[in-house]
Amino acid sequence: MIFFICLNFSLFSTPVFAQTTIQNIYGRNILSLNGRWNYIIDPYETGFYDYRRQPFDQSASGKGGYYDDRKQTGKGELLEYDFDLSPTMKIPGDWNSQAEKLQLYEGTIWLRRKFTADPQAGKKYLLYFGAVNYEAHVYLNGKKLGTHKGGFTPFQFDVTDKLIKGQNSVVVKADNTRHAEEIPTVNTDWWNYGGITRDVLLAELHAAYISDYKIQLAKGNLKKIEGYVQLAGPFKGQNIQINIPEAGISQVIQTDSTGRAPVNLPLHKMRYWSPEDPKLYAVEIIAATDKVTDRIGFRTIETKGQDILLNGKPVFLRGISMHDENPLIPGRLRSEGDMRMLLQWAKEMNCNYVRLAHYPHNETMIKLADEMGLLVWAEVPVYWTISWQNESTYNNAQQQLTDLVTRDKNRASVIVWSVGNETPVSESRNIFMGKLAAVAHSLDSTRLVAAALEVHRKGNDIVIEDPLGDQLDLVSFNEYAGWYWSDPEGMLDYTFNVKFNKPVVITEFGADALSGFHADAATRWSEEYQELLYKNQFRMLGNISGLRGMTPWILVDFRSPRRPHPVYQDFWNRKGLISETGKKKMAFYTLKNYYDSVMLRYK
Ligand code: GCB
């Protein structure tokens, strides 16, 4: 069940909620609703509330709401909007990068797309959104489908009885207003891109269809595939055939009356997935009424003392952090090409690992990581100072985590679920984060659970003692020695005091450098400063006995409203190793050299 809050719950209608999304939407019979959508900017939410601030879609007449997508019927009728005559923007695409006046816009925009359908009797139709930031109200042919909150996770509605033959109209009210009690909260160091930022798809399915499956190696077991297949719709008791032809696997399993069948497949021979050999197997799941194919890699990930074991062998995570943002064409990543470009840059640095910060990235990104051989740290936007004591805030965070795990659980690349970033220790925060960590473990015991923790400085001692660490599999923390604290020379006096006997994977360190600005290494914002900071970080981190990886901050400069310096920043966070024009800074090569040497040591 997707998290929702239906505001203004009224007598007139019962709320409808977005559902758990189908597994592998791209493997289904889908119609893309991407393209140009008409939009209406609505800063006062005039299309949603009447002049007494009552929502139109909860009123008996419903008249006046923009979701209606109506045309003026006669000369005398007053209608103050018209989608057909309104401008268009590209979907998927954030609105901020598509019109100058929207660059800093936070509020409501209505978006509409017309499409033709020919629904068949006996079929099921799902309307699927890859992501809408932040709150979405969705309508089809003037009827409300439901609402969804959370800017980075997918959601869907069953539209089987609302889809009509011929022309249909889908309208989305998207609202990216920040609120203290939401996830994320009001304060973030990234751009609050609004709108429909990922694919919109209409899926046609059989009435009884394969809604979900998990097919992965059992925890720490290279000789067994475990998981389940779940059917939805009528005819739930079925035989299901699972084929992995290249691995010589073909087995029939039986669903129970709830449509669920456990998967348990012994393995003899297999090429295990790894960054060096990202082997993906075609996996077919064939039910009497449905069939779906996926490409799945098989690997195990565990920790043992201070080691991280990939397929039973120690691995060092040569990583880099990244945002879901394209520096070259402003805005969120929109196409596979954009995503490949970022991951390819990471590979050029000899990375085997990426931290997809600070929220769930596009599903396609994770599939590319599978294909290109990059391990992934996936995160939910529980960032900085959340409303720890608010129950609905917690439920929202848990739902976003659940949706992330649901979506990406078959991806070999994902080895870490991160439950948050730099959340300051307090009693209520410890409870909130502890619950999230437990949920992550219970949703998926085959991966590691972590969070980017904060450190304490006691003199020159950097102490890592956050009590949440007890519930996590990795010791991961952000440290800004040399940038926010001291300078690149002074940082060498710091020592680390890690209170946990677990693998240490540093989630962030870094320094801002304006690409092309050269000076001596003591001059802030220069490439030389950033380079020296990286070199000294490697010296400093070398003293941590449990160091098993890192994801410095960050691959590319990214936009942030918190960074207004007119010369050096201009609303860019400049900690990228690559500039906003795609130019590699000196520290890019420093990190690459370090990873080359680490790789030799780990061979
Ligand atoms: C951090 C945050 C990251 C910021 C970064 C910075 O600790 O996790 O989101 O962008 O520092 O540049 O200050």
Coordinates of C-alpha atoms and ligand atoms in Angstrom, one line a residue:
M1 CA 0.0 0.0 0.0
I2 CA 1.4 3.4 -1.0
F3 CA 1.5 6.0 1.7
F4 CA -1.1 8.7 1.4
I5 CA -2.9 11.3 3.3
C6 CA -6.2 12.4 2.0
L7 CA -6.7 16.0 3.0
N8 CA -10.1 17.3 3.7
F9 CA -11.7 14.0 4.0
S10 CA -15.4 14.8 3.5
L11 CA -18.8 13.2 3.4
F12 CA -19.0 13.5 -0.4
S13 CA -16.4 11.0 -1.4
T14 CA -14.3 8.2 -0.1
P15 CA -10.6 8.6 -0.8
V16 CA -8.9 6.3 -3.3
F17 CA -5.3 5.4 -2.7
A18 CA -2.4 4.6 -4.9
Q19 CA -1.5 0.9 -4.8
T20 CA 1.8 -1.1 -4.4
T21 CA 3.4 -0.9 -7.7
I22 CA 3.8 -3.8 -10.1
Q23 CA 7.2 -5.5 -10.3
N24 CA 9.0 -4.8 -13.5
I25 CA 6.6 -2.4 -15.2
Y26 CA 9.0 -2.1 -18.2
G27 CA 8.6 -5.8 -18.9
R28 CA 4.9 -5.4 -19.4
N29 CA 2.7 -4.4 -22.3
I30 CA 2.9 -0.7 -21.8
L31 CA 1.8 2.5 -23.6
S32 CA 4.1 5.5 -22.8
L33 CA 2.3 8.6 -21.9
N34 CA 5.5 10.6 -22.0
G35 CA 5.7 13.5 -24.3
R36 CA 4.4 17.1 -24.2
W37 CA 1.8 17.8 -21.5
N38 CA -0.2 21.0 -21.3
Y39 CA 0.3 22.8 -18.0
I40 CA -1.4 25.5 -15.9
I41 CA 0.6 27.2 -13.1
D42 CA -1.6 27.6 -10.1
P43 CA 0.2 29.2 -7.1
Y44 CA -3.1 29.8 -5.2
E45 CA -4.5 26.4 -6.0
T46 CA -7.5 28.0 -7.6
G47 CA -8.2 24.9 -9.6
F48 CA -8.4 22.8 -6.4
Y49 CA -10.2 25.0 -3.8
D50 CA -13.2 27.2 -4.2
Y51 CA -13.2 30.7 -2.8
R52 CA -14.1 29.3 0.6
R53 CA -11.1 27.0 0.4
Q54 CA -13.2 23.9 0.0
P55 CA -11.7 21.4 -2.4
F56 CA -13.7 21.0 -5.6
D57 CA -13.1 17.3 -5.9
Q58 CA -14.8 16.8 -2.6
S59 CA -17.9 18.9 -3.3
A60 CA -21.1 17.5 -4.7
S61 CA -21.0 19.4 -8.0
G62 CA -17.2 19.3 -8.4
K63 CA -17.6 22.3 -10.7
G64 CA -14.6 24.6 -11.1
G65 CA -11.8 22.1 -10.5
Y66 CA -9.1 22.1 -13.2
Y67 CA -9.1 18.3 -13.2
D68 CA -12.2 18.5 -15.2
D69 CA -10.4 19.4 -18.4
R70 CA -13.5 21.1 -19.9
K71 CA -14.0 23.4 -22.7
Q72 CA -16.3 26.5 -22.5
T73 CA -19.6 25.3 -23.7
G74 CA -21.3 28.5 -24.6
K75 CA -20.6 32.2 -25.0
G76 CA -21.9 33.1 -21.6
E77 CA -20.1 30.5 -19.5
L78 CA -17.2 31.7 -17.4
L79 CA -14.3 29.3 -17.5
E80 CA -11.0 30.7 -16.4
Y81 CA -8.7 27.9 -17.6
D82 CA -8.2 26.0 -20.8
F83 CA -5.7 23.2 -21.1
D84 CA -5.7 23.1 -24.9
L85 CA -4.6 26.7 -25.0
S86 CA -2.0 26.4 -22.2
P87 CA 1.7 25.9 -22.8
T88 CA 3.3 22.5 -22.8
M89 CA 6.3 20.9 -21.1
K90 CA 8.2 17.7 -21.6
I91 CA 7.3 14.8 -19.4
P92 CA 9.2 13.2 -17.9
G93 CA 10.8 16.4 -16.8
D94 CA 10.9 18.8 -13.8
W95 CA 9.2 22.1 -14.5
N96 CA 12.0 24.2 -13.0
S97 CA 14.3 23.7 -16.0
Q98 CA 11.6 24.1 -18.6
A99 CA 10.5 27.7 -18.1
E100 CA 12.5 30.6 -16.7
K101 CA 9.7 31.7 -14.4
L102 CA 9.6 28.2 -12.9
Q103 CA 13.2 27.9 -11.9
L104 CA 12.5 28.6 -8.3
Y105 CA 8.8 27.8 -8.3
E106 CA 7.4 25.8 -5.4
G107 CA 3.7 25.2 -5.5
T108 CA 1.0 23.6 -7.6
I109 CA 1.1 23.0 -11.4
W110 CA -1.7 21.1 -13.2
L111 CA -0.5 18.9 -16.0
R112 CA -2.7 17.2 -18.7
R113 CA -2.1 14.7 -21.4
K114 CA -4.7 13.3 -23.8
F115 CA -4.3 9.8 -25.2
T116 CA -6.2 7.3 -27.1
A117 CA -7.0 3.9 -25.7
D118 CA -8.8 0.8 -26.8
P119 CA -9.5 -1.1 -23.6
Q120 CA -10.3 -4.8 -24.1
A121 CA -12.9 -6.7 -22.0
G122 CA -11.3 -9.0 -19.4
K123 CA -8.0 -7.0 -19.2
K124 CA -6.6 -5.0 -16.3
Y125 CA -5.3 -1.5 -16.8
L126 CA -2.8 0.3 -14.5
L127 CA -1.8 3.9 -14.8
Y128 CA 1.8 4.1 -13.5
F129 CA 3.9 7.1 -12.5
G130 CA 7.7 6.6 -12.0
A131 CA 7.8 9.7 -9.7
V132 CA 6.0 13.0 -9.1
N133 CA 7.5 15.5 -6.8
Y134 CA 6.0 15.9 -4.2
E135 CA 2.3 15.5 -3.8
A136 CA 0.2 14.3 -6.7
H137 CA -3.6 14.2 -7.1
V138 CA -4.4 12.2 -10.2
Y139 CA -7.6 12.3 -12.3
L140 CA -8.7 10.3 -15.3
N141 CA -11.5 11.7 -17.5
G142 CA -12.6 14.0 -14.7
K143 CA -12.7 11.3 -12.0
K144 CA -10.3 11.2 -9.2
L145 CA -8.0 8.2 -9.0
G146 CA -6.2 9.2 -5.8
T147 CA -3.3 10.9 -4.2
H148 CA 0.3 10.1 -3.5
K149 CA 3.1 11.7 -1.5
G150 CA 6.8 11.3 -1.9
G151 CA 8.8 12.7 -4.8
F152 CA 11.0 9.8 -5.8
T153 CA 9.0 6.6 -5.6
P154 CA 6.6 5.0 -8.1
F155 CA 2.8 4.6 -7.7
Q156 CA 0.0 3.3 -9.7
F157 CA -3.8 3.3 -9.9
D158 CA -6.1 0.6 -11.3
V159 CA -8.0 2.4 -14.1
T160 CA -9.8 -0.6 -15.6
D161 CA -13.3 0.8 -15.1
K162 CA -12.4 4.4 -15.9
L163 CA -10.5 4.0 -19.1
I164 CA -12.7 4.7 -22.2
K165 CA -12.4 3.7 -25.8
G166 CA -11.2 6.6 -27.8
Q167 CA -9.8 9.8 -26.3
N168 CA -8.9 9.9 -22.6
S169 CA -7.6 12.8 -20.5
V170 CA -5.2 12.3 -17.5
V171 CA -4.7 15.3 -15.3
V172 CA -2.2 15.6 -12.5
K173 CA -2.1 18.3 -9.8
A174 CA 1.6 18.2 -8.7
D175 CA 2.7 20.3 -5.7
N176 CA 6.3 20.6 -4.6
T177 CA 5.7 22.8 -1.6
R178 CA 8.1 21.9 1.2
H179 CA 6.7 21.2 4.6
A180 CA 8.4 20.6 8.0
E181 CA 6.6 17.3 8.6
E182 CA 7.2 15.8 5.2
I183 CA 10.0 13.5 3.9
P184 CA 12.3 15.3 3.0
T185 CA 11.6 18.2 5.3
V186 CA 12.0 21.9 4.4
N187 CA 15.8 22.0 4.5
T188 CA 17.9 20.2 1.9
D189 CA 21.1 20.9 0.0
W190 CA 19.6 20.1 -3.5
W191 CA 17.2 21.7 -5.9
N192 CA 13.5 21.0 -5.2
Y193 CA 12.6 20.0 -8.8
G194 CA 8.9 19.8 -9.1
G195 CA 6.5 17.9 -11.4
I196 CA 6.3 14.6 -13.2
T197 CA 10.0 13.8 -13.2
R198 CA 9.8 10.1 -14.4
D199 CA 7.9 8.0 -16.9
V200 CA 4.1 7.8 -17.1
L201 CA 2.9 4.5 -18.4
L202 CA -0.4 2.7 -19.0
A203 CA 0.0 -1.0 -18.6
E204 CA -2.4 -3.6 -20.1
L205 CA -2.4 -6.9 -18.2
H206 CA -4.4 -10.0 -18.0
A207 CA -7.1 -10.0 -15.4
A208 CA -5.0 -12.4 -13.3
Y209 CA -1.4 -11.2 -13.6
I210 CA 2.0 -11.6 -12.0
S211 CA 2.1 -8.5 -9.7
D212 CA 5.3 -9.1 -7.8
Y213 CA 8.2 -11.5 -7.5
K214 CA 11.6 -11.8 -5.8
I215 CA 14.2 -14.0 -7.3
Q216 CA 17.6 -13.7 -5.6
L217 CA 20.3 -15.8 -3.9
A218 CA 19.4 -16.7 -0.4
K219 CA 21.2 -14.7 2.2
G220 CA 24.9 -15.7 2.2
N221 CA 24.2 -18.8 0.2
L222 CA 25.7 -19.3 -3.2
K223 CA 23.9 -22.5 -3.8
K224 CA 20.3 -21.5 -3.5
I225 CA 17.8 -19.1 -5.1
E226 CA 15.0 -18.0 -2.9
G227 CA 12.0 -15.7 -3.1
Y228 CA 8.4 -15.7 -4.2
V229 CA 6.0 -15.1 -7.0
Q230 CA 2.7 -13.2 -6.3
L231 CA -0.3 -13.2 -8.6
A232 CA -3.1 -10.6 -8.4
G233 CA -6.7 -10.9 -9.7
P234 CA -8.9 -13.9 -10.0
F235 CA -7.6 -17.5 -10.6
K236 CA -5.0 -17.4 -7.9
G237 CA -4.2 -21.1 -7.6
Q238 CA -2.0 -21.7 -10.6
N239 CA 1.1 -23.5 -11.6
I240 CA 4.0 -21.2 -12.3
Q241 CA 7.0 -22.1 -14.3
I242 CA 10.3 -20.5 -13.6
N243 CA 13.0 -20.8 -16.2
I244 CA 16.6 -19.6 -16.1
P245 CA 17.6 -21.3 -19.3
E246 CA 21.3 -20.4 -19.2
A247 CA 21.6 -21.8 -15.7
G248 CA 19.8 -24.9 -16.6
I249 CA 16.9 -24.1 -14.3
S250 CA 13.3 -24.9 -15.0
Q251 CA 10.9 -25.6 -12.2
V252 CA 7.2 -25.5 -11.6
I253 CA 5.8 -24.0 -8.4
Q254 CA 2.3 -23.7 -7.1
T255 CA 0.5 -20.6 -5.8
D256 CA -1.7 -20.8 -2.8
S257 CA -5.2 -19.4 -2.5
T258 CA -3.7 -15.9 -1.9
G259 CA -1.8 -16.2 -5.2
R260 CA 1.6 -16.5 -3.6
A261 CA 4.2 -19.2 -4.4
P262 CA 7.5 -19.5 -2.6
V263 CA 10.6 -19.9 -4.8
N264 CA 13.3 -22.3 -3.7
L265 CA 15.7 -23.4 -6.4
P266 CA 18.9 -25.3 -5.7
L267 CA 21.8 -24.2 -7.8
H268 CA 24.7 -26.1 -9.3
K269 CA 26.7 -23.9 -11.5
M270 CA 26.4 -20.1 -12.0
R271 CA 28.4 -17.1 -13.0
Y272 CA 27.9 -14.8 -10.0
W273 CA 27.3 -11.1 -10.6
S274 CA 30.1 -8.8 -9.7
P275 CA 31.5 -5.5 -11.0
E276 CA 34.2 -7.4 -12.9
D277 CA 31.6 -9.8 -14.4
P278 CA 28.1 -8.2 -14.3
K279 CA 26.4 -11.3 -15.6
L280 CA 22.7 -11.1 -15.9
Y281 CA 20.5 -14.1 -16.6
A282 CA 17.2 -14.1 -18.4
V283 CA 14.6 -15.2 -16.0
E284 CA 11.1 -16.2 -17.2
I285 CA 8.1 -16.4 -15.0
I286 CA 5.2 -18.1 -16.7
A287 CA 1.8 -18.4 -15.1
A288 CA -1.3 -19.8 -16.9
T289 CA -2.6 -16.3 -17.5
D290 CA 0.6 -14.2 -17.6
K291 CA 4.3 -14.2 -18.4
V292 CA 7.1 -11.8 -17.6
T293 CA 10.8 -11.9 -18.3
D294 CA 13.5 -10.1 -16.3
R295 CA 17.3 -9.9 -16.4
I296 CA 18.6 -10.8 -13.0
G297 CA 22.1 -11.0 -11.6
F298 CA 22.9 -13.3 -8.7
R299 CA 25.3 -12.4 -5.9
T300 CA 25.6 -12.5 -2.2
I301 CA 26.6 -9.6 0.1
E302 CA 27.5 -9.9 3.8
T303 CA 29.8 -8.5 6.4
K304 CA 32.2 -10.5 8.6
G305 CA 33.9 -8.6 11.3
Q306 CA 35.3 -5.6 9.5
D307 CA 35.1 -7.1 6.0
I308 CA 32.5 -6.8 3.3
L309 CA 32.1 -10.0 1.4
L310 CA 30.8 -10.0 -2.1
N311 CA 30.1 -13.6 -3.2
G312 CA 32.1 -14.7 -0.2
K313 CA 35.2 -12.6 -1.1
P314 CA 36.5 -9.4 0.6
V315 CA 35.7 -6.3 -1.5
F316 CA 36.8 -2.6 -1.1
L317 CA 34.0 -0.2 -2.3
R318 CA 35.6 2.3 -4.6
G319 CA 32.7 4.6 -4.8
I320 CA 31.4 8.1 -5.6
S321 CA 28.2 9.9 -4.5
M322 CA 25.8 11.3 -7.1
H323 CA 22.6 13.2 -7.3
D324 CA 19.8 12.5 -9.9
E325 CA 20.6 15.6 -11.9
N326 CA 22.0 16.3 -15.3
P327 CA 24.7 19.1 -15.3
L328 CA 24.7 19.5 -19.1
I329 CA 21.0 19.7 -19.8
P330 CA 19.5 21.4 -16.7
G331 CA 17.2 19.4 -14.5
R332 CA 16.6 15.8 -13.4
L333 CA 18.0 13.0 -15.4
R334 CA 15.4 12.2 -18.1
S335 CA 16.8 9.5 -20.4
E336 CA 18.9 6.4 -20.3
G337 CA 21.6 8.4 -22.1
D338 CA 21.8 10.9 -19.2
M339 CA 22.1 8.2 -16.7
R340 CA 24.6 6.2 -18.6
M341 CA 26.8 9.3 -18.8
L342 CA 27.0 9.7 -15.0
L343 CA 27.7 6.0 -14.4
Q344 CA 30.3 6.0 -17.2
W345 CA 32.1 8.8 -15.5
A346 CA 32.2 6.8 -12.3
K347 CA 33.6 3.8 -14.2
E348 CA 36.3 6.1 -15.7
M349 CA 37.4 6.7 -12.2
N350 CA 37.7 3.0 -11.7
C351 CA 34.7 2.9 -9.3
N352 CA 33.0 -0.3 -8.5
Y353 CA 30.3 1.4 -6.4
V354 CA 28.0 4.4 -6.4
R355 CA 26.0 6.1 -3.7
L356 CA 22.8 7.3 -5.2
A357 CA 22.1 10.1 -2.8
H358 CA 19.8 11.3 -1.1
Y359 CA 16.6 9.7 -2.4
P360 CA 15.6 6.8 -4.6
H361 CA 17.0 7.3 -8.1
N362 CA 15.3 6.3 -11.4
E363 CA 14.6 2.5 -11.8
T364 CA 16.5 2.7 -15.1
M365 CA 19.6 3.9 -13.3
I366 CA 19.6 0.8 -11.1
K367 CA 19.1 -1.4 -14.2
L368 CA 22.1 0.3 -15.8
A369 CA 24.2 -0.3 -12.7
D370 CA 23.2 -3.9 -12.9
E371 CA 24.3 -4.0 -16.5
M372 CA 27.5 -1.9 -16.2
G373 CA 28.7 -3.6 -13.0
L374 CA 28.4 -0.9 -10.3
L375 CA 27.4 -1.7 -6.8
V376 CA 24.8 0.6 -5.4
W377 CA 24.0 2.3 -2.1
A378 CA 20.3 3.3 -2.3
E379 CA 18.8 5.8 0.1
V380 CA 15.5 7.4 1.2
P381 CA 15.3 11.2 1.8
V382 CA 15.3 11.1 5.6
Y383 CA 17.7 14.0 5.6
W384 CA 18.8 16.2 8.4
T385 CA 16.1 17.4 10.8
I386 CA 12.9 15.4 10.2
S387 CA 9.8 15.8 12.5
W388 CA 10.9 12.9 14.6
Q389 CA 7.9 12.8 16.8
N390 CA 5.3 13.0 14.2
E391 CA 3.7 9.6 13.5
S392 CA 2.5 10.4 10.0
T393 CA 6.0 11.6 9.2
Y394 CA 7.4 8.2 10.3
N395 CA 4.8 6.4 8.3
N396 CA 5.7 8.4 5.3
A397 CA 9.4 7.5 5.7
Q398 CA 8.6 3.9 6.2
Q399 CA 6.4 3.8 3.1
Q400 CA 9.0 5.4 0.9
L401 CA 11.6 2.9 2.2
T402 CA 9.1 0.1 1.5
D403 CA 8.4 1.3 -2.0
L404 CA 12.1 1.6 -2.8
V405 CA 12.8 -2.0 -1.6
T406 CA 9.7 -3.2 -3.4
R407 CA 10.9 -1.7 -6.7
D408 CA 14.6 -2.6 -6.6
K409 CA 14.7 -5.9 -4.7
N410 CA 15.7 -7.9 -7.8
R411 CA 18.6 -5.8 -8.7
A412 CA 22.0 -7.4 -8.0
S413 CA 23.7 -4.0 -8.0
V414 CA 21.9 -2.8 -4.9
I415 CA 23.8 -4.0 -1.9
V416 CA 22.9 -1.3 0.7
W417 CA 19.6 0.2 1.8
S418 CA 20.3 3.5 3.5
V419 CA 17.7 4.8 5.9
G420 CA 18.9 8.3 6.0
N421 CA 21.6 11.0 6.0
E422 CA 23.1 13.1 8.8
T423 CA 20.3 12.9 11.2
P424 CA 21.2 14.4 14.5
V425 CA 21.2 12.1 17.6
S426 CA 18.3 12.6 20.0
E427 CA 15.9 10.2 21.7
S428 CA 13.0 10.6 19.3
R429 CA 15.4 10.5 16.3
N430 CA 17.0 7.3 17.6
I431 CA 13.5 5.7 17.9
F432 CA 12.5 6.8 14.5
M433 CA 15.7 5.7 12.8
G434 CA 15.9 2.5 14.8
K435 CA 12.4 1.5 13.6
L436 CA 13.3 2.3 10.0
A437 CA 16.5 0.2 10.2
A438 CA 14.5 -2.7 11.6
V439 CA 12.0 -2.4 8.8
A440 CA 14.7 -2.4 6.2
H441 CA 16.2 -5.5 7.6
S442 CA 12.8 -7.2 7.8
L443 CA 11.9 -6.2 4.2
D444 CA 15.1 -7.6 2.8
S445 CA 17.5 -9.8 4.8
T446 CA 19.8 -10.3 1.8
R447 CA 21.2 -6.8 1.7
L448 CA 23.1 -4.5 4.1
V449 CA 21.3 -1.7 6.0
A450 CA 23.1 1.5 6.7
A451 CA 22.8 5.3 7.2
A452 CA 25.1 8.2 6.7
L453 CA 25.8 9.1 10.3
E454 CA 27.2 12.2 11.9
V455 CA 30.4 12.3 13.8
H456 CA 31.4 14.1 17.0
R457 CA 34.6 16.0 17.3
K458 CA 36.4 16.0 20.6
G459 CA 39.5 18.1 20.1
N460 CA 41.3 16.4 17.2
D461 CA 39.4 13.1 17.8
I462 CA 36.7 12.3 15.3
V463 CA 34.4 10.0 17.3
I464 CA 31.8 7.7 15.7
E465 CA 29.5 6.6 18.4
D466 CA 26.0 7.2 17.2
P467 CA 23.8 4.6 19.0
L468 CA 22.0 3.9 15.7
G469 CA 25.2 2.2 14.6
D470 CA 24.3 -0.8 16.7
Q471 CA 21.5 -1.6 14.3
L472 CA 23.4 -1.0 11.1
D473 CA 25.7 -3.3 9.1
L474 CA 28.2 -0.7 8.1
V475 CA 29.8 2.2 9.9
S476 CA 29.2 5.0 7.5
F477 CA 29.6 8.7 8.2
N478 CA 30.1 12.1 6.6
E479 CA 33.2 14.0 7.6
Y480 CA 34.3 17.3 6.3
A481 CA 37.8 17.6 7.6
G482 CA 39.7 20.1 5.5
W483 CA 36.6 22.0 4.3
Y484 CA 34.0 22.8 7.0
W485 CA 36.6 22.0 9.7
S486 CA 40.1 23.2 9.4
D487 CA 42.1 23.3 6.1
P488 CA 43.8 20.6 4.1
E489 CA 47.0 20.9 6.1
G490 CA 45.4 21.0 9.5
M491 CA 43.2 18.0 8.8
L492 CA 46.2 15.7 9.1
D493 CA 46.1 16.2 12.9
Y494 CA 42.7 14.4 13.1
T495 CA 42.4 10.8 14.2
F496 CA 39.3 8.6 14.0
N497 CA 37.8 6.9 16.9
V498 CA 35.3 4.3 15.6
K499 CA 33.3 2.6 18.3
F500 CA 32.0 -0.2 16.2
N501 CA 33.7 -3.3 15.0
K502 CA 32.1 -3.2 11.6
P503 CA 33.3 -2.3 8.1
V504 CA 33.8 1.4 7.7
V505 CA 32.5 2.9 4.5
I506 CA 32.8 6.7 4.5
T507 CA 29.8 8.2 2.9
E508 CA 31.1 11.8 2.3
F509 CA 34.1 14.0 2.3
G510 CA 34.9 16.8 -0.1
A511 CA 35.7 20.4 -0.9
D512 CA 34.2 22.9 -3.3
A513 CA 36.3 23.9 -6.3
L514 CA 35.3 26.1 -9.2
S515 CA 36.4 24.4 -12.4
G516 CA 39.2 26.3 -14.1
F517 CA 40.0 28.4 -11.0
H518 CA 43.7 27.7 -10.2
A519 CA 45.7 29.0 -7.3
D520 CA 47.9 27.6 -4.5
A521 CA 46.5 24.7 -2.5
A522 CA 45.7 27.0 0.5
T523 CA 43.2 29.0 -1.6
R524 CA 39.6 28.0 -1.1
W525 CA 37.5 27.2 -4.2
S526 CA 40.6 26.4 -6.3
E527 CA 41.1 23.0 -7.9
E528 CA 44.5 22.7 -6.1
Y529 CA 42.7 23.0 -2.7
Q530 CA 40.3 20.3 -3.6
E531 CA 43.1 18.1 -5.0
L532 CA 45.2 18.5 -1.8
L533 CA 42.2 17.8 0.4
Y534 CA 41.6 14.5 -1.5
K535 CA 45.3 13.5 -1.1
N536 CA 45.3 14.3 2.6
Q537 CA 42.0 12.5 3.1
F538 CA 43.6 9.3 1.7
R539 CA 46.5 9.7 4.2
M540 CA 44.1 10.4 7.1
L541 CA 41.6 7.6 6.2
G542 CA 44.5 5.1 5.8
N543 CA 44.7 5.0 9.6
I544 CA 41.2 3.5 10.0
S545 CA 41.8 -0.2 10.3
G546 CA 38.3 -1.1 9.2
L547 CA 38.2 1.1 6.1
R548 CA 36.4 -0.9 3.4
G549 CA 35.2 1.8 1.1
M550 CA 34.1 5.4 0.5
T551 CA 31.9 7.6 -1.6
P552 CA 33.4 11.1 -1.7
W553 CA 31.0 14.0 -2.2
I554 CA 30.4 14.2 -5.2
L555 CA 30.7 13.2 -8.9
V556 CA 29.3 16.4 -10.5
D557 CA 28.6 19.9 -9.3
F558 CA 24.9 20.2 -8.6
R559 CA 22.4 22.9 -8.1
S560 CA 21.5 24.0 -4.6
P561 CA 19.5 27.0 -3.4
R562 CA 21.8 27.1 -0.4
R563 CA 24.8 28.1 -2.4
P564 CA 24.5 31.8 -3.4
H565 CA 28.1 33.0 -3.6
P566 CA 28.1 35.1 -6.7
V567 CA 31.5 34.2 -8.0
Y568 CA 32.3 30.7 -6.8
Q569 CA 28.9 29.1 -6.5
D570 CA 26.0 30.9 -8.3
F571 CA 23.6 28.4 -6.8
W572 CA 25.9 25.4 -7.5
N573 CA 27.4 23.2 -4.9
R574 CA 30.9 22.9 -6.3
K575 CA 32.1 19.8 -4.6
G576 CA 31.8 17.9 -7.9
L577 CA 34.9 16.2 -9.4
I578 CA 33.3 17.2 -12.7
S579 CA 32.0 20.7 -13.5
E580 CA 28.5 21.6 -14.6
T581 CA 29.9 21.7 -18.2
G582 CA 31.3 18.2 -17.9
K583 CA 34.9 19.2 -17.4
K584 CA 37.0 17.0 -15.1
K585 CA 38.7 18.8 -12.2
M586 CA 42.2 17.8 -11.0
A587 CA 40.8 15.8 -8.0
F588 CA 38.9 13.6 -10.5
Y589 CA 42.3 12.1 -11.4
T590 CA 43.5 12.1 -7.8
L591 CA 40.6 9.9 -6.8
K592 CA 41.1 7.7 -9.9
N593 CA 44.8 7.2 -9.0
Y594 CA 43.9 6.3 -5.5
Y595 CA 41.3 3.7 -6.7
D596 CA 43.8 2.3 -9.1
S597 CA 46.2 1.7 -6.3
V598 CA 43.5 0.3 -4.0
M599 CA 42.5 -2.1 -6.7
L600 CA 46.0 -3.5 -6.9
R601 CA 46.0 -4.1 -3.2
Y602 CA 42.7 -5.9 -3.3
K603 CA 43.5 -8.2 -6.2
Ligands
GCB1 C1 26.5 17.0 3.6 C2 25.2 16.5 3.0 C3 25.1 16.8 1.5 C4 25.7 18.2 1.2 C5 27.1 18.2 1.7 C6 27.7 19.6 1.5 O1 26.9 16.5 4.6 O2 24.9 15.2 3.2 O3 23.8 16.6 1.1 O4 25.5 18.6 -0.1 O5 27.2 17.9 3.0 O6 28.2 19.9 0.4 O7 27.8 20.4 2.4

